[in-house]
CSV table of C-alpha atoms in Angstrom, one decimal:
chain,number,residue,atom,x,y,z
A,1,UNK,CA,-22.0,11.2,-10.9
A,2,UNK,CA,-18.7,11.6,-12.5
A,3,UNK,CA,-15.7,10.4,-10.3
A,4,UNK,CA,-14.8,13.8,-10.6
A,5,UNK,CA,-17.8,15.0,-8.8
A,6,UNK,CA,-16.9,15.9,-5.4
A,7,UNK,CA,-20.4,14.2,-3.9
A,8,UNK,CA,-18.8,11.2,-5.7
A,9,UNK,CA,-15.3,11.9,-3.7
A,10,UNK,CA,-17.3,12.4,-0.2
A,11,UNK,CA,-19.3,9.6,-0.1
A,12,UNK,CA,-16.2,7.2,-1.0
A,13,UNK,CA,-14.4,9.0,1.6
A,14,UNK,CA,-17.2,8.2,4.3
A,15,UNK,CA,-17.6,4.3,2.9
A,16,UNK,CA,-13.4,4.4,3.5
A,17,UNK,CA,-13.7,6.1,6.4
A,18,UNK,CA,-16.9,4.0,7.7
A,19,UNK,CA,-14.7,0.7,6.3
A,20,UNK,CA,-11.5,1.3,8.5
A,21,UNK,CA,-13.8,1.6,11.6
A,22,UNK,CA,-15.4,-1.3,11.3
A,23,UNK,CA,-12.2,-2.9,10.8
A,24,UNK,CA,-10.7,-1.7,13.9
A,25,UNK,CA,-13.4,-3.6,15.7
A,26,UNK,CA,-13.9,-6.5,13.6
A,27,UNK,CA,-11.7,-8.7,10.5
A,28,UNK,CA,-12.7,-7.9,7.2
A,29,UNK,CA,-14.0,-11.0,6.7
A,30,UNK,CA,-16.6,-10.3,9.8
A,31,UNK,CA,-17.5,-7.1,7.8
A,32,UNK,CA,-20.6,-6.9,6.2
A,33,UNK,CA,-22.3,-3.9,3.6
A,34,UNK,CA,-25.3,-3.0,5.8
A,35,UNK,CA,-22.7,-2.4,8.9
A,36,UNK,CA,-20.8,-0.3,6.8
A,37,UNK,CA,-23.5,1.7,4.9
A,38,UNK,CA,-25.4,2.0,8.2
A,39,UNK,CA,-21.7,3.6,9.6
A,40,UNK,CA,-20.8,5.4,7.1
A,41,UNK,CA,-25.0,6.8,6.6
A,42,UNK,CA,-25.6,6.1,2.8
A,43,UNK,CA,-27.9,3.5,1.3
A,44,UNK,CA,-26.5,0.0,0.0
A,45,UNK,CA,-27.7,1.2,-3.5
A,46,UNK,CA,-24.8,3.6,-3.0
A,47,UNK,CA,-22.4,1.4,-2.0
A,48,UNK,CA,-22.4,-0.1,-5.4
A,49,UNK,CA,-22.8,2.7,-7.4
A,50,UNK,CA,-19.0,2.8,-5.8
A,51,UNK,CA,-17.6,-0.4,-5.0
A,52,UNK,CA,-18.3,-4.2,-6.8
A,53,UNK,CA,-18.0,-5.7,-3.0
A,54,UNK,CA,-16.1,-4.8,0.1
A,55,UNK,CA,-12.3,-5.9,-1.5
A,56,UNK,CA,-12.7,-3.7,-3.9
A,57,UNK,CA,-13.7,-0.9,-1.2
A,58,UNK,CA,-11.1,-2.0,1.3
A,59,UNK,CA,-8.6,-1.9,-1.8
A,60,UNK,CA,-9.1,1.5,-2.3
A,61,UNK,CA,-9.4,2.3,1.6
A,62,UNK,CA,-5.9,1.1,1.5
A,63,UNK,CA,-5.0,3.0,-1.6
A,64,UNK,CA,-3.0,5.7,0.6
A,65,UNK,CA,-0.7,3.1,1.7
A,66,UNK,CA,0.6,1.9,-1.5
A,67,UNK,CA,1.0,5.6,-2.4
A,68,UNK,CA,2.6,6.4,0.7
A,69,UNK,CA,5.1,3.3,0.2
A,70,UNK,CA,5.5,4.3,-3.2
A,71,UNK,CA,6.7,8.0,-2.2
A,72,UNK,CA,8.3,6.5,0.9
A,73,UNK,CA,11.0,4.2,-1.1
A,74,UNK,CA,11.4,7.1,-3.5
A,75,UNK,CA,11.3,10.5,-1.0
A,76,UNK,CA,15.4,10.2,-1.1
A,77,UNK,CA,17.4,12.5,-3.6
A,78,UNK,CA,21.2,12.5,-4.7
A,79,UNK,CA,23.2,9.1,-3.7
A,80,UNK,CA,21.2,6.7,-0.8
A,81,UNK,CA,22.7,6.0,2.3
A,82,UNK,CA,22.6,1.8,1.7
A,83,UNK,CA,22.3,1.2,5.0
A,84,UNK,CA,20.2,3.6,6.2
A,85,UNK,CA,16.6,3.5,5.4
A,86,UNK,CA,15.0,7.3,4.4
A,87,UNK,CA,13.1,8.9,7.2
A,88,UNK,CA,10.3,8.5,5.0
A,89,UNK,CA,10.4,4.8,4.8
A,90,UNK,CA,10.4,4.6,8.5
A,91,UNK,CA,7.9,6.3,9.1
A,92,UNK,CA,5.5,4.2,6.9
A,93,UNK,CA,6.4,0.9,8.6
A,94,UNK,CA,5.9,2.5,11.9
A,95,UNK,CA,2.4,3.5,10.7
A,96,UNK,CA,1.2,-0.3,9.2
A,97,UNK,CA,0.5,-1.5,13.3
A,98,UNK,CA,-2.7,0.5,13.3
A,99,UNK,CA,-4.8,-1.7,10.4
A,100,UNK,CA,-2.3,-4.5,10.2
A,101,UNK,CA,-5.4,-7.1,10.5
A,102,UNK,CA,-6.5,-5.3,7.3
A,103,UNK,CA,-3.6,-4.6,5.7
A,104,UNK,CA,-3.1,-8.6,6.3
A,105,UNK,CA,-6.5,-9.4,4.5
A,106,UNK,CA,-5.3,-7.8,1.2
A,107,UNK,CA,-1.9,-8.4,1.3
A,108,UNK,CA,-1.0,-12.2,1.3
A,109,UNK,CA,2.7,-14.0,2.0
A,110,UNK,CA,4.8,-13.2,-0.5
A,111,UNK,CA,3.0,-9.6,-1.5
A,112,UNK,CA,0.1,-11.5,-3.5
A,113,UNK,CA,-3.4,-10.1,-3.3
A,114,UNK,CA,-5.1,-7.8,-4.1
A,115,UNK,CA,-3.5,-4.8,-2.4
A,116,UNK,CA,-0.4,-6.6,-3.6
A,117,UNK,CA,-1.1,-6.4,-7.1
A,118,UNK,CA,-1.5,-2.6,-6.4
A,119,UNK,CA,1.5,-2.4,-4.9
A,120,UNK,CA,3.5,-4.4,-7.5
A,121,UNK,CA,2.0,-2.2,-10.1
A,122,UNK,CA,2.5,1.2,-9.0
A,123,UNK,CA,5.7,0.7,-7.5
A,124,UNK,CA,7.1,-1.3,-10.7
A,125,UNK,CA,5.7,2.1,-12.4
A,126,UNK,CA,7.2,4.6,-10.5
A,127,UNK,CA,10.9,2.7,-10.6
A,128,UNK,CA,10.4,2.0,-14.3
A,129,UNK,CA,9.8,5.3,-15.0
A,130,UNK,CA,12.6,6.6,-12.8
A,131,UNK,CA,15.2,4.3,-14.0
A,132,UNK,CA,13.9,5.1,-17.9
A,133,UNK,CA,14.7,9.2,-16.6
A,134,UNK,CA,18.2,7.9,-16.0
A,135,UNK,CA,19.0,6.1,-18.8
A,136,UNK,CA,19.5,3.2,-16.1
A,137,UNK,CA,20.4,-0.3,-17.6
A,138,UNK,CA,17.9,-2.9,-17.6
A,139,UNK,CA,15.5,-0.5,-15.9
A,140,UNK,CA,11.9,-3.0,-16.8
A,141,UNK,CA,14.0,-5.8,-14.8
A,142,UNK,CA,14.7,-3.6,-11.8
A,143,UNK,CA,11.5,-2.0,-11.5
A,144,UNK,CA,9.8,-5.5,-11.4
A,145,UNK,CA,12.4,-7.1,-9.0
A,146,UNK,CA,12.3,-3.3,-7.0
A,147,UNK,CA,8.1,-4.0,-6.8
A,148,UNK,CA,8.3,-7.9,-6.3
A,149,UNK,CA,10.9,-7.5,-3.0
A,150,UNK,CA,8.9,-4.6,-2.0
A,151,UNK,CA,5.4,-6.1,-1.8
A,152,UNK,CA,7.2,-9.1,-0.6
A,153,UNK,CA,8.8,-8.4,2.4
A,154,UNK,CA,6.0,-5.9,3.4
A,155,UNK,CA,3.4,-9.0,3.3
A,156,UNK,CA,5.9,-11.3,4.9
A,157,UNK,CA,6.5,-9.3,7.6
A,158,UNK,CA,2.8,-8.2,8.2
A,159,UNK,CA,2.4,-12.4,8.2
A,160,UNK,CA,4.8,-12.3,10.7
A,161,UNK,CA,7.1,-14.6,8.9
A,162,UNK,CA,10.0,-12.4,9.2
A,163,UNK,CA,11.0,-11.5,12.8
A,164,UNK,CA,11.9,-7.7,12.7
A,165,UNK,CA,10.2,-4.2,14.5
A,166,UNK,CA,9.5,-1.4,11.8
A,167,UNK,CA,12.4,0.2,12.3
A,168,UNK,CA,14.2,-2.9,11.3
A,169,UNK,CA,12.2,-4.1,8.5
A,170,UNK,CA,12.3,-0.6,6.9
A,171,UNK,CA,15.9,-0.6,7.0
A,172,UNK,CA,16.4,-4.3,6.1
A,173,UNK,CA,14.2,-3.7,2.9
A,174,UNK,CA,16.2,-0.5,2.1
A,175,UNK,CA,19.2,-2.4,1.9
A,176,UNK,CA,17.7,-4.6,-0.7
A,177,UNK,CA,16.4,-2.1,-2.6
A,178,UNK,CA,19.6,-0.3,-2.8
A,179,UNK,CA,21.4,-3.5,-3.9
A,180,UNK,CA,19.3,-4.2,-6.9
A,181,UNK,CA,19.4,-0.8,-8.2
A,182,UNK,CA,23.1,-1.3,-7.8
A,183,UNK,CA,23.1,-4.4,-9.5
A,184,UNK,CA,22.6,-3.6,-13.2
């Protein structure tokens, strides 16, 4: 099966699907592959046709949110408001409470990790590529100080090391953002 092959697509959507479920009852570290294949109904032969081991699964399970914070910190057009954070943005920290333990698993202090590294990579993408559009100055320093704060703050915050609802996290990392672009 290709990954292309939309049996391919539905049985990672039911391990992702499974995955999530078992991690609203239970940390990911709790989680093991017969729970999830026997949840999700496919065989553990299966499961690694797909996935190495469960990071790798719980990675991709968590795939949306990296694109959704991606689009999120990019969904405004013409000159930001540097105070105010994009509806957008808000909305994605006000949707992290539901799977913060796993969110928490895969993104450490500091926005290391595995989902971290996703982060960092495909936001430092997106700004690069963004900045490059513009003829920005200094556009590969931005997009990697852009990704770094991003992934950052988010795994600070889900660590709870910095004090602030989603509302004020979204906005507080906004500002940030806004400064460095305007920086160079």
């Amino acid at each position: 099966m290709t990954s292309q092959d939309p049996r391919a697509a539905r049985t990672r959507a039911k391990l992702r699907q499974a995955l999530l479920e078992e991690c609203a009852e239970r940390p990911l570290e709790e989680v093991g592959v017969a729970a999830l294949v026997r949840r999700a109904g496919v065989g553990r032969a299966t499961f690694y046709v797909h996935y190495a081991d469960l990071e790798a699964l719980a990675v991709d399970a968590c795939a949306d949110v990296v694109r959704e914070a991606v689009d999120a910190l990019h969904a405004w057009r013409g000159r930001p408001d540097p105070v105010s954070a994009p509806p957008a943005l808000l909305a994605f920290f006000a949707g992290l409470p539901a799977h913060a333990p796993l969110y928490r698993a895969l993104l450490s202090p500091g926005g290391g990790g595995p989902l971290g590294r996703v982060l960092h990579r495909d936001l430092r993408a997106r700004s690069l590529a963004e900045r490059t559009l513009l003829g920005a100055p200094d556009a590969p320093l931005v997009a990697s100080a852009v990704a770094a704060t991003f992934a950052g703050v988010l795994g600070d915050w889900l660590h709870g090391l910095l004090d602030a609802t989603p509302e004020e996290v979204a906005h507080q990392v906004w500002q940030l953002l806004v400064t460095l672009h305007r920086s160079r």
